[in-house]
Amino acid sequence: MNLYLQDIPASELAPKAIQETPAPGKDPLIAHGLQKEQYAGIIGLAIALIAAVGFFSRRVEYAIALAVIISAVVIALFFI
């Protein structure tokens, strides 16, 4: 097997050069503006799931709704 070896050009930066990191809070990989829409979508999916389960069984729907309400109350108590 004959492999062609190619020289990789050296970087324009010196090997000991220090690169500046971006300032905290300005990370381009984090979408800060989409958080409200994501929360609304998650809540919408949860309501749709409870409604779909309730279509088949009312007892399961009530159990899920009660668990969600109790969880929200407990979470709120931890944040107070």
Coordinates of N, CA and C in Angstrom, one line a residue:
M1 N 0.9 -1.2 0.0 CA 0.0 0.0 0.0 C 0.9 1.2 0.0
N2 N 0.7 2.1 -0.9 CA 1.5 3.3 -1.1 C 0.7 4.5 -0.7
L3 N 1.0 5.2 0.4 CA 0.3 6.3 0.8 C 1.1 7.6 0.5
Y4 N 0.3 8.6 0.0 CA 1.0 9.8 -0.4 C 1.0 10.7 0.9
L5 N 2.1 11.1 1.3 CA 2.3 12.0 2.5 C 2.4 13.4 2.1
Q6 N 1.6 14.3 2.7 CA 1.6 15.7 2.3 C 2.0 16.5 3.5
D7 N 2.9 17.4 3.3 CA 3.3 18.3 4.4 C 2.2 19.2 4.8
I8 N 2.0 19.3 6.1 CA 0.9 20.2 6.6 C 1.6 21.6 6.9
P9 N 1.0 22.7 6.3 CA 1.7 24.0 6.5 C 1.6 24.4 8.0
A10 N 2.6 25.1 8.4 CA 2.7 25.5 9.8 C 1.7 26.7 10.0
S11 N 1.2 26.7 11.2 CA 0.2 27.8 11.6 C 0.9 29.1 11.5
E12 N 0.1 30.2 11.2 CA 0.7 31.5 11.2 C 1.0 32.0 12.6
L13 N 0.3 31.5 13.6 CA 0.6 31.9 15.0 C 1.7 31.1 15.5
A14 N 2.5 31.7 16.3 CA 3.6 31.0 16.9 C 3.1 30.0 17.9
P15 N 3.8 28.9 18.2 CA 3.3 27.9 19.1 C 3.1 28.4 20.5
K16 N 3.8 29.4 20.9 CA 3.6 29.9 22.2 C 2.7 31.1 22.3
A17 N 2.0 31.4 21.3 CA 1.1 32.6 21.3 C -0.2 32.2 22.2
I18 N -0.6 33.2 22.9 CA -1.8 33.1 23.7 C -3.0 33.6 23.0
Q19 N -4.1 32.8 22.9 CA -5.3 33.3 22.3 C -6.3 33.8 23.3
E20 N -6.9 34.9 23.0 CA -7.9 35.4 24.0 C -9.2 34.7 24.0
T21 N -9.7 34.4 25.1 CA -11.0 33.7 25.3 C -12.1 34.7 25.3
P22 N -13.3 34.4 24.8 CA -14.4 35.4 24.8 C -14.8 35.7 26.2
A23 N -15.3 36.9 26.3 CA -15.8 37.4 27.7 C -16.9 36.5 28.1
P24 N -17.0 36.3 29.5 CA -18.1 35.4 30.0 C -19.5 36.2 29.7
G25 N -20.5 35.4 29.4 CA -21.8 35.9 29.1 C -22.0 36.2 27.7
K26 N -21.0 36.1 26.8 CA -21.2 36.3 25.4 C -20.8 35.0 24.6
D27 N -21.2 33.9 25.1 CA -20.9 32.6 24.5 C -21.8 32.5 23.3
P28 N -21.3 32.4 22.1 CA -22.1 32.2 20.9 C -22.8 30.9 20.8
L29 N -22.4 29.9 21.6 CA -23.1 28.6 21.5 C -24.3 28.5 22.3
I30 N -24.6 29.5 23.1 CA -25.8 29.5 24.0 C -26.8 30.4 23.4
A31 N -28.0 29.9 23.1 CA -29.1 30.7 22.6 C -29.9 31.2 23.8
H32 N -29.6 32.4 24.2 CA -30.3 33.0 25.3 C -31.7 33.5 25.0
G33 N -32.0 33.9 23.8 CA -33.3 34.4 23.5 C -34.4 33.4 23.3
L34 N -34.0 32.1 23.2 CA -35.0 31.1 23.0 C -35.6 30.4 24.2
Q35 N -35.2 30.8 25.4 CA -35.6 30.1 26.6 C -37.0 30.2 26.9
K36 N -37.7 31.4 26.6 CA -39.1 31.5 26.9 C -39.9 30.6 26.0
E37 N -39.5 30.6 24.7 CA -40.2 29.7 23.7 C -40.1 28.3 24.1
Q38 N -38.9 27.9 24.6 CA -38.7 26.5 24.9 C -39.5 26.1 26.1
Y39 N -39.6 27.0 27.1 CA -40.5 26.7 28.3 C -41.9 26.6 27.8
A40 N -42.4 27.5 27.0 CA -43.8 27.4 26.5 C -44.0 26.1 25.7
G41 N -43.1 25.7 24.9 CA -43.2 24.5 24.2 C -43.3 23.2 25.1
I42 N -42.4 23.2 26.1 CA -42.4 22.1 27.1 C -43.8 22.0 27.8
I43 N -44.2 23.2 28.3 CA -45.5 23.2 29.0 C -46.6 22.8 28.1
G44 N -46.6 23.2 26.8 CA -47.6 22.8 25.8 C -47.6 21.3 25.6
L45 N -46.4 20.7 25.5 CA -46.3 19.3 25.3 C -46.8 18.5 26.5
A46 N -46.5 19.0 27.7 CA -47.0 18.4 28.9 C -48.5 18.4 29.0
I47 N -49.1 19.5 28.6 CA -50.6 19.6 28.6 C -51.2 18.7 27.6
A48 N -50.6 18.6 26.4 CA -51.0 17.7 25.4 C -50.9 16.3 25.8
L49 N -49.9 15.9 26.5 CA -49.7 14.5 27.0 C -50.7 14.2 28.0
I50 N -51.0 15.1 28.9 CA -52.1 14.8 29.9 C -53.4 14.7 29.2
A51 N -53.7 15.5 28.3 CA -55.0 15.5 27.5 C -55.1 14.1 26.8
A52 N -54.0 13.7 26.1 CA -54.0 12.5 25.4 C -54.2 11.3 26.3
V53 N -53.6 11.3 27.5 CA -53.8 10.2 28.4 C -55.2 10.2 29.0
G54 N -55.7 11.4 29.2 CA -57.0 11.6 29.8 C -58.1 11.1 28.8
F55 N -57.8 11.1 27.5 CA -58.7 10.6 26.5 C -59.0 9.1 26.7
F56 N -58.0 8.4 27.2 CA -58.1 7.0 27.3 C -58.5 6.6 28.8
S57 N -58.0 7.3 29.8 CA -58.3 7.0 31.1 C -58.3 8.2 32.0
R58 N -59.5 8.5 32.6 CA -59.6 9.7 33.5 C -58.8 9.5 34.8
R59 N -58.7 8.3 35.3 CA -58.0 8.1 36.6 C -56.5 8.4 36.4
V60 N -55.9 8.0 35.3 CA -54.5 8.2 35.0 C -54.3 9.7 34.8
E61 N -55.2 10.4 34.1 CA -55.1 11.8 33.9 C -55.1 12.6 35.2
Y62 N -56.0 12.2 36.1 CA -56.1 12.9 37.4 C -54.8 12.6 38.2
A63 N -54.3 11.4 38.1 CA -53.1 11.0 38.9 C -51.9 11.9 38.4
I64 N -51.8 12.0 37.0 CA -50.7 12.8 36.5 C -50.8 14.2 36.8
A65 N -52.0 14.8 36.7 CA -52.3 16.2 37.0 C -52.0 16.4 38.5
L66 N -52.4 15.6 39.4 CA -52.1 15.7 40.8 C -50.6 15.7 41.1
A67 N -49.9 14.8 40.4 CA -48.4 14.7 40.6 C -47.7 15.9 40.1
V68 N -48.2 16.5 39.0 CA -47.6 17.7 38.5 C -47.8 18.9 39.4
I69 N -49.1 19.0 40.0 CA -49.4 20.1 40.9 C -48.6 20.0 42.2
I70 N -48.5 18.8 42.7 CA -47.8 18.6 44.0 C -46.3 18.9 43.7
S71 N -45.7 18.4 42.6 CA -44.3 18.7 42.3 C -44.1 20.2 42.2
A72 N -45.0 20.9 41.5 CA -44.8 22.4 41.4 C -44.9 23.1 42.7
V73 N -45.7 22.6 43.6 CA -45.8 23.2 45.0 C -44.5 22.9 45.7
V74 N -44.0 21.7 45.7 CA -42.8 21.4 46.4 C -41.6 22.2 45.8
I75 N -41.5 22.3 44.5 CA -40.4 23.1 43.9 C -40.5 24.5 44.3
A76 N -41.7 25.1 44.4 CA -41.9 26.5 44.8 C -41.5 26.7 46.2
L77 N -41.8 25.7 47.1 CA -41.4 25.8 48.5 C -39.9 25.8 48.6
F78 N -39.2 25.1 47.8 CA -37.7 25.0 47.9 C -37.1 26.4 47.4
F79 N -37.8 27.1 46.5 CA -37.2 28.3 46.0 C -37.6 29.5 46.9
I80 N -38.5 29.3 47.8 CA -38.9 30.5 48.7 C -37.9 30.7 49.8

